[in-house]
């Protein structure tokens, strides 16, 4: 029974923790501009992140090796250092965007000054990370993020045309504005496959001491948890399509997404949505910060782990504190959180290939993984997705420039 | 390094990095050429104006019906006003490079943007009146967008 509860909690945590500010921004903008036409990208993206998270979790459980350990050992030192620097820049950018997003949500809830709330957010996050265990942090933010389910209820309550919804799962090209459409395809795909997610997931597996017997939990968490989490992203696209297209609204600020719950359910829906967004974005800011600290420690072979007391792992503790401080400095500079999110998502594709390739190579290496190495089908899917990741990596920045960040 | 780790060859890494960087650098070089501002460049900005006015109207409507909280309405209005300021700035920057056929439309767009700012400022004082004003402004902006 307790095992079942553990699995259920794991799934709920994965669902609630699936959404971050990148998903909120890209999904609502995509729905507002292209209706249901981009739903298929969510499916492609979630299968990709599930495949690679499952592999990284399996490698962590069997070989005891997190992602950046694989990167540093599968590439030469200068290349590994280059990937580390690039991934740290993206992690800090993403963390800054998430902190900014959390402060905006608090401002929408309480109406207090933004800059003060940035400080409140960072103090709250540092306190939570300092005092709560890894499990507690995951549960707190994952379960709090379930408030986002209000968007799923709202998407249904708005009575979408289900025939059009189904059509949205068929891959298509928009001939009227093909470049902007392609930008959103790449943006949604990249938001689903943000590298910090696998850095955090694999390191978390090691934090929780996963062994071979946890492989089923690994498969269930990524399969069901991520699958259900992607329903939330689809709901964001669906309500944005239903609500914003007729009004000509293209969301430009984080709070616009909350209309999706406010219009059908008034104040109660608004508050549930904002609280869900606060926990989802707050949780993502911790994940990105930890991902950065894990990467640093794993690359330089420093002792790390949230399960250890802060004083026992001083370099790890300093790393996450410095990343939070750097992220606060970035967002305090006055940069717009939504713009920063878009930059972070698009630039993250530059580090994607050299993040995912080592995972694929090690997960398929029977000398390291033994009988738990990738089978042919998993390898095939992994290489197929690596091809998609390369296409996204090559096209992301040109599309961002050519479409002025999706504005046409 | 673990004994069974086989490093990815540096040449392959170089190919991956080049494949990512080259198109980005080339696009940046091509896109950074100075160009004039025509209807195609103006239309997305007017689209933004339509979006801001429409969202403002929706917010005013929800406020007048007391379906939203005061903090949400105030904060969201402030953020829409900030975006309106940014839009005003980009329209001003465009005017120097604007082609003759869009100069008058650019002037109309700038006027509507300033009107939007004023309507958003009035939203918290009288959301019912703001609903009507923003509806009219939204219609004007939509007509301008369709004329491009």
XYZ file of C-alpha atoms in Angstrom, chain A residues 201-350:
150
model
C 15.958 14.377 -12.757
C 19.088 12.195 -12.892
C 20.757 13.952 -9.967
C 17.495 13.647 -8.026
C 17.494 9.902 -8.700
C 20.937 9.702 -7.119
C 19.814 11.931 -4.223
C 16.988 9.466 -3.584
C 19.365 6.513 -3.822
C 17.690 4.786 -6.766
C 18.802 1.229 -7.478
C 17.850 -1.335 -10.088
C 14.548 -2.072 -8.290
C 13.513 1.554 -8.829
C 13.524 1.244 -12.618
C 9.780 0.529 -12.642
C 9.148 3.714 -10.634
C 11.379 5.526 -13.132
C 9.329 4.272 -16.087
C 5.997 4.995 -14.395
C 7.035 8.498 -13.292
C 8.157 9.597 -16.737
C 5.495 7.661 -18.625
C 2.385 8.526 -16.642
C 3.592 11.632 -14.763
C 4.990 13.421 -17.798
C 2.134 12.179 -19.963
C -0.444 13.688 -17.616
C 1.732 16.786 -17.192
C 1.611 17.322 -20.931
C -2.194 17.412 -20.676
C -1.712 20.646 -18.722
C 0.308 22.135 -21.576
C -2.382 21.050 -24.034
C -5.012 22.671 -21.787
C -3.064 25.951 -21.907
C -3.043 25.809 -25.707
C -6.722 24.881 -25.823
C -8.075 27.633 -23.596
C -5.788 30.202 -25.258
C -7.147 29.129 -28.645
C -10.742 29.236 -27.514
C -10.492 32.448 -25.518
C -7.823 34.634 -27.060
C -8.148 34.101 -30.828
C -11.652 35.635 -31.094
C -10.458 38.635 -29.056
C -7.163 39.069 -30.910
C -5.163 38.709 -27.683
C -1.598 37.402 -27.860
C -0.345 37.062 -24.247
C 2.606 39.336 -23.583
C 2.672 39.146 -19.793
C 2.640 36.118 -17.478
C -0.648 37.022 -15.802
C -2.644 36.823 -19.046
C -2.721 33.030 -18.715
C -4.803 33.437 -15.537
C -7.721 34.736 -17.633
C -8.168 31.113 -18.683
C -9.374 30.239 -15.185
C -10.912 33.615 -14.298
C -13.383 33.831 -17.175
C -15.174 30.549 -16.445
C -14.742 30.479 -12.629
C -14.322 34.145 -11.581
C -12.250 34.957 -8.467
C -12.024 31.381 -7.163
C -10.647 30.135 -10.482
C -8.233 33.059 -10.649
C -6.821 32.378 -7.174
C -6.445 28.623 -7.766
C -4.676 29.297 -11.078
C -2.320 31.888 -9.562
C -1.426 29.619 -6.622
C -0.800 26.714 -8.997
C 1.370 28.943 -11.185
C 3.283 30.192 -8.127
C 4.150 26.672 -6.976
C 4.964 25.423 -10.485
C 7.230 28.379 -11.249
C 8.742 28.409 -7.748
C 9.540 24.700 -8.024
C 11.128 25.228 -11.437
C 13.366 27.968 -10.038
C 14.716 25.512 -7.464
C 15.157 22.836 -10.135
C 17.135 25.174 -12.399
C 19.267 26.408 -9.512
C 19.982 22.876 -8.342
C 20.671 21.748 -11.906
C 23.371 24.411 -12.105
C 24.886 23.417 -8.759
C 24.785 19.708 -9.638
C 26.513 20.385 -12.978
C 29.339 22.361 -11.387
C 29.987 19.759 -8.694
C 29.733 16.815 -11.079
C 32.094 18.392 -13.595
C 34.759 19.238 -11.024
C 34.179 16.057 -8.977
C 33.150 17.996 -5.875
C 31.065 16.338 -3.201
C 27.386 17.165 -3.697
C 23.892 16.294 -2.528
C 20.875 17.943 -0.964
C 20.504 14.878 1.250
C 23.768 15.860 2.960
C 23.915 18.677 5.519
C 24.925 22.021 3.900
C 28.159 22.160 5.927
C 29.179 18.679 4.731
C 29.021 19.737 1.074
C 30.273 23.343 1.232
C 31.016 23.695 -2.495
C 27.583 22.405 -3.459
C 25.949 24.750 -0.936
C 27.972 27.735 -2.186
C 27.151 26.775 -5.793
C 23.377 26.911 -5.356
C 23.598 30.055 -3.259
C 25.733 31.756 -5.946
C 23.356 30.639 -8.713
C 20.376 32.075 -6.825
C 22.347 35.313 -6.279
C 23.336 35.505 -9.974
C 19.745 34.855 -11.060
C 18.495 37.571 -8.697
C 21.053 40.018 -10.114
C 19.924 39.241 -13.679
C 16.229 39.726 -12.981
C 16.862 42.780 -10.774
C 18.525 44.428 -13.788
C 15.015 45.124 -15.029
C 14.876 42.633 -17.900
C 11.363 41.444 -18.727
C 10.685 37.954 -17.336
C 8.709 36.848 -20.411
C 11.438 37.964 -22.849
C 14.090 36.333 -20.668
C 12.068 33.111 -20.693
C 11.949 33.098 -24.479
C 15.690 33.727 -24.714
C 16.401 30.995 -22.154
C 14.248 28.441 -23.984
C 15.717 29.253 -27.399
C 19.333 29.416 -26.222
C 18.901 26.162 -24.279
C 18.704 24.322 -27.589
C 22.371 25.162 -28.134
